[in-house]
Amino acid sequence: MHIILVEDDLQLGEAIRQALERLSYAVTWLRDGREALMAMRDQTADLVLLDLGLPNKDGLEVLAEARRSHVNTPVIVMTARDGLEARVRGLDAGADDYLVKPFHLEELSARIRSLTRRAQGLAANRIDVGVISLDIGTCEAEYRGTRVELTRREFSLLRILMERAGRIVRREHLENSLYGLDNAVGSSALEVQIHALRRKLSFDAIRTIRGVGYMIPRDPT
């Protein structure tokens, strides 16, 4: 899952980035309002964490302009502006959730999970597709009832495919979600991750759609 983090406080931004990467998220960290708006308009991220007090363009302006440009990526606003009027303005501008600083990283993680579940139409932290199960809260995977040890990127890749079971997921989307916008991705990096997953699950669990991407069937074997 690819998250755009927009935070100009270096110490806080680094703490959030490290915490999210430990939880298997790919993070693109931006510190400027104009850069944030450009990145949001590309719609390559699965979720945006947006500070309001940004240089060059205020976070509320970024959010409002993004929504006017039909950007529908879920957004969690992070801000020290804790008054009722500020929260109402943020939600009216298009925020999906609102988190007042200072906050615990555990709460941020829980809100991310909740918002992504809603975006994917899921009600719980557990995803079951045929004989494969994922627990998003504990980052644990099972295949035919047996726990499977996955790396951070393997878990993220499997989660993306399972959340879209029965649908083709384009290669570009997978690369953005796994590696973010800040990383140069080798031409075979994604294939290496797919091969590793197939070895740990089943070679028939993930289908290759040549020239397009990959898919997990709704009832994988």
GROMACS .gro file of C-alpha atoms in nm:
model
  221
    1MET     CA    1   0.000   0.000   0.000
    2HIS     CA    2   0.139   0.338  -0.106
    3ILE     CA    3   0.090   0.633   0.130
    4ILE     CA    4   0.178   0.993   0.052
    5LEU     CA    5   0.290   1.164   0.373
    6VAL     CA    6   0.277   1.545   0.361
    7GLU     CA    7   0.452   1.688   0.668
    8ASP     CA    8   0.707   1.972   0.685
    9ASP     CA    9   0.820   1.900   1.042
   10LEU     CA   10   1.136   1.693   0.986
   11GLN     CA   11   1.138   1.517   1.322
   12LEU     CA   12   0.770   1.424   1.314
   13GLY     CA   13   0.778   1.334   0.946
   14GLU     CA   14   1.072   1.099   0.994
   15ALA     CA   15   0.905   0.931   1.292
   16ILE     CA   16   0.582   0.875   1.095
   17ARG     CA   17   0.770   0.753   0.787
   18GLN     CA   18   0.970   0.498   0.985
   19ALA     CA   19   0.660   0.376   1.172
   20LEU     CA   20   0.464   0.330   0.849
   21GLU     CA   21   0.747   0.147   0.675
   22ARG     CA   22   0.774  -0.091   0.972
   23LEU     CA   23   0.405  -0.168   0.910
   24SER     CA   24   0.479  -0.264   0.547
   25TYR     CA   25   0.359   0.058   0.381
   26ALA     CA   26   0.548   0.223   0.096
   27VAL     CA   27   0.583   0.592   0.184
   28THR     CA   28   0.647   0.899  -0.030
   29TRP     CA   29   0.730   1.187   0.206
   30LEU     CA   30   0.663   1.541   0.079
   31ARG     CA   31   0.716   1.867   0.270
   32ASP     CA   32   0.559   2.128   0.041
   33GLY     CA   33   0.198   2.210  -0.040
   34ARG     CA   34   0.247   2.255  -0.414
   35GLU     CA   35   0.437   1.926  -0.445
   36ALA     CA   36   0.161   1.756  -0.246
   37LEU     CA   37  -0.111   1.880  -0.481
   38MET     CA   38   0.082   1.759  -0.787
   39ALA     CA   39   0.134   1.416  -0.631
   40MET     CA   40  -0.231   1.387  -0.530
   41ARG     CA   41  -0.347   1.476  -0.881
   42ASP     CA   42  -0.142   1.185  -1.017
   43GLN     CA   43  -0.363   0.954  -0.803
   44THR     CA   44  -0.088   0.693  -0.763
   45ALA     CA   45  -0.130   0.663  -0.385
   46ASP     CA   46  -0.378   0.456  -0.186
   47LEU     CA   47  -0.402   0.712   0.095
   48VAL     CA   48  -0.274   1.060   0.185
   49LEU     CA   49  -0.169   1.186   0.529
   50LEU     CA   50  -0.193   1.563   0.503
   51ASP     CA   51  -0.061   1.828   0.741
   52LEU     CA   52  -0.232   2.167   0.715
   53GLY     CA   53   0.047   2.411   0.802
   54LEU     CA   54   0.257   2.366   0.487
   55PRO     CA   55   0.494   2.600   0.302
   56ASN     CA   56   0.387   2.744  -0.037
   57LYS     CA   57   0.027   2.622  -0.012
   58ASP     CA   58  -0.188   2.560   0.297
   59GLY     CA   59  -0.307   2.203   0.346
   60LEU     CA   60  -0.675   2.302   0.328
   61GLU     CA   61  -0.615   2.467  -0.010
   62VAL     CA   62  -0.431   2.155  -0.128
   63LEU     CA   63  -0.720   1.934  -0.021
   64ALA     CA   64  -0.993   2.156  -0.168
   65GLU     CA   65  -0.813   2.189  -0.503
   66ALA     CA   66  -0.748   1.815  -0.517
   67ARG     CA   67  -1.116   1.739  -0.462
   68ARG     CA   68  -1.216   1.995  -0.726
   69SER     CA   69  -0.982   1.806  -0.962
   70HIS     CA   70  -1.182   1.489  -0.887
   71VAL     CA   71  -0.907   1.328  -0.678
   72ASN     CA   72  -1.088   1.064  -0.472
   73THR     CA   73  -0.790   0.923  -0.279
   74PRO     CA   74  -0.874   0.890   0.094
   75VAL     CA   75  -0.717   1.169   0.302
   76ILE     CA   76  -0.644   1.186   0.674
   77VAL     CA   77  -0.573   1.540   0.792
   78MET     CA   78  -0.308   1.574   1.065
   79THR     CA   79  -0.298   1.911   1.239
   80ALA     CA   80  -0.254   2.100   1.562
   81ARG     CA   81  -0.567   2.303   1.479
   82ASP     CA   82  -0.801   2.129   1.722
   83GLY     CA   83  -1.094   2.371   1.733
   84LEU     CA   84  -1.440   2.263   1.617
   85GLU     CA   85  -1.438   2.516   1.331
   86ALA     CA   86  -1.102   2.387   1.202
   87ARG     CA   87  -1.225   2.026   1.207
   88VAL     CA   88  -1.547   2.120   1.026
   89ARG     CA   89  -1.352   2.313   0.760
   90GLY     CA   90  -1.119   2.018   0.706
   91LEU     CA   91  -1.403   1.769   0.667
   92ASP     CA   92  -1.598   2.006   0.443
   93ALA     CA   93  -1.289   2.051   0.224
   94GLY     CA   94  -1.289   1.678   0.159
   95ALA     CA   95  -1.098   1.508   0.441
   96ASP     CA   96  -1.207   1.153   0.523
   97ASP     CA   97  -1.070   1.164   0.877
   98TYR     CA   98  -0.910   1.416   1.112
   99LEU     CA   99  -0.627   1.355   1.359
  100VAL     CA  100  -0.519   1.622   1.609
  101LYS     CA  101  -0.150   1.655   1.699
  102PRO     CA  102   0.009   1.528   1.910
  103PHE     CA  103  -0.117   1.177   1.849
  104HIS     CA  104   0.002   0.823   1.917
  105LEU     CA  105   0.133   0.635   1.616
  106GLU     CA  106  -0.085   0.340   1.719
  107GLU     CA  107  -0.394   0.557   1.672
  108LEU     CA  108  -0.270   0.675   1.333
  109SER     CA  109  -0.213   0.314   1.227
  110ALA     CA  110  -0.562   0.214   1.341
  111ARG     CA  111  -0.722   0.503   1.151
  112ILE     CA  112  -0.530   0.409   0.835
  113ARG     CA  113  -0.654   0.050   0.862
  114SER     CA  114  -1.011   0.168   0.924
  115LEU     CA  115  -1.010   0.409   0.631
  116THR     CA  116  -0.856   0.162   0.387
  117ARG     CA  117  -1.109  -0.102   0.493
  118ARG     CA  118  -1.391   0.140   0.414
  119ALA     CA  119  -1.232   0.232   0.081
  120GLN     CA  120  -1.213  -0.138  -0.013
  121GLY     CA  121  -1.559  -0.219   0.121
  122LEU     CA  122  -1.422  -0.436   0.404
  123ALA     CA  123  -1.571  -0.456   0.753
  124ALA     CA  124  -1.285  -0.624   0.941
  125ASN     CA  125  -0.906  -0.649   0.953
  126ARG     CA  126  -0.916  -1.002   0.811
  127ILE     CA  127  -0.926  -1.080   0.439
  128ASP     CA  128  -1.018  -1.431   0.324
  129VAL     CA  129  -0.991  -1.533  -0.040
  130GLY     CA  130  -1.039  -1.905  -0.088
  131VAL     CA  131  -0.760  -2.088   0.100
  132ILE     CA  132  -0.558  -1.769   0.165
  133SER     CA  133  -0.614  -1.551   0.473
  134LEU     CA  134  -0.457  -1.222   0.581
  135ASP     CA  135  -0.478  -1.041   0.913
  136ILE     CA  136  -0.404  -0.677   0.838
  137GLY     CA  137  -0.377  -0.583   1.205
  138THR     CA  138  -0.106  -0.841   1.288
  139CYS     CA  139   0.048  -0.869   0.938
  140GLU     CA  140   0.005  -1.248   0.945
  141ALA     CA  141  -0.080  -1.473   0.650
  142GLU     CA  142  -0.216  -1.826   0.630
  143TYR     CA  143  -0.239  -2.071   0.341
  144ARG     CA  144  -0.471  -2.368   0.389
  145GLY     CA  145  -0.475  -2.298   0.763
  146THR     CA  146  -0.095  -2.293   0.800
  147ARG     CA  147   0.088  -1.973   0.884
  148VAL     CA  148   0.318  -1.845   0.608
  149GLU     CA  149   0.616  -1.622   0.683
  150LEU     CA  150   0.620  -1.326   0.446
  151THR     CA  151   0.852  -1.030   0.409
  152ARG     CA  152   0.713  -0.678   0.438
  153ARG     CA  153   0.683  -0.635   0.060
  154GLU     CA  154   0.546  -0.986   0.004
  155PHE     CA  155   0.270  -0.917   0.258
  156SER     CA  156   0.189  -0.580   0.095
  157LEU     CA  157   0.177  -0.736  -0.252
  158LEU     CA  158  -0.048  -1.019  -0.138
  159ARG     CA  159  -0.278  -0.775   0.038
  160ILE     CA  160  -0.320  -0.559  -0.273
  161LEU     CA  161  -0.404  -0.861  -0.487
  162MET     CA  162  -0.642  -1.012  -0.230
  163GLU     CA  163  -0.828  -0.684  -0.179
  164ARG     CA  164  -0.896  -0.692  -0.555
  165ALA     CA  165  -0.951  -1.067  -0.593
  166GLY     CA  166  -1.096  -1.158  -0.931
  167ARG     CA  167  -0.975  -0.833  -1.087
  168ILE     CA  168  -0.657  -0.760  -1.281
  169VAL     CA  169  -0.418  -0.528  -1.095
  170ARG     CA  170  -0.199  -0.333  -1.333
  171ARG     CA  171   0.176  -0.363  -1.301
  172GLU     CA  172   0.215   0.015  -1.261
  173HIS     CA  173  -0.025   0.021  -0.967
  174LEU     CA  174   0.158  -0.263  -0.794
  175GLU     CA  175   0.496  -0.094  -0.837
  176ASN     CA  176   0.366   0.238  -0.702
  177SER     CA  177   0.203   0.068  -0.405
  178LEU     CA  178   0.511  -0.140  -0.320
  179TYR     CA  179   0.789   0.106  -0.386
  180GLY     CA  180   0.632   0.453  -0.375
  181LEU     CA  181   0.740   0.744  -0.595
  182ASP     CA  182   1.083   0.798  -0.438
  183ASN     CA  183   1.239   0.468  -0.538
  184ALA     CA  184   1.387   0.361  -0.870
  185VAL     CA  185   1.238   0.018  -0.935
  186GLY     CA  186   1.440  -0.242  -1.123
  187SER     CA  187   1.271  -0.397  -1.427
  188SER     CA  188   1.245  -0.739  -1.261
  189ALA     CA  189   1.175  -0.631  -0.901
  190LEU     CA  190   0.803  -0.703  -0.916
  191GLU     CA  191   0.854  -1.041  -1.084
  192VAL     CA  192   1.093  -1.140  -0.804
  193GLN     CA  193   0.824  -1.064  -0.543
  194ILE     CA  194   0.556  -1.251  -0.740
  195HIS     CA  195   0.784  -1.555  -0.775
  196ALA     CA  196   0.858  -1.554  -0.401
  197LEU     CA  197   0.486  -1.546  -0.318
  198ARG     CA  198   0.411  -1.830  -0.557
  199ARG     CA  199   0.680  -2.046  -0.394
  200LYS     CA  200   0.534  -1.984  -0.048
  201LEU     CA  201   0.169  -2.027  -0.151
  202SER     CA  202   0.107  -2.203  -0.481
  203PHE     CA  203   0.226  -2.137  -0.833
  204ASP     CA  204  -0.142  -2.128  -0.940
  205ALA     CA  205  -0.243  -1.877  -0.669
  206ILE     CA  206  -0.138  -1.573  -0.874
  207ARG     CA  207  -0.215  -1.544  -1.244
  208THR     CA  208  -0.005  -1.341  -1.486
  209ILE     CA  209  -0.202  -1.134  -1.737
  210ARG     CA  210   0.067  -1.073  -1.996
  211GLY     CA  211   0.130  -0.711  -2.082
  212VAL     CA  212  -0.113  -0.592  -1.815
  213GLY     CA  213  -0.054  -0.717  -1.460
  214TYR     CA  214  -0.149  -0.988  -1.213
  215MET     CA  215  -0.459  -1.132  -1.048
  216ILE     CA  216  -0.558  -1.362  -0.765
  217PRO     CA  217  -0.874  -1.559  -0.857
  218ARG     CA  218  -1.171  -1.539  -0.622
  219ASP     CA  219  -1.113  -1.904  -0.535
  220PRO     CA  220  -0.733  -1.961  -0.556
  221THR     CA  221  -0.586  -2.311  -0.522
   0.00000   0.00000   0.00000
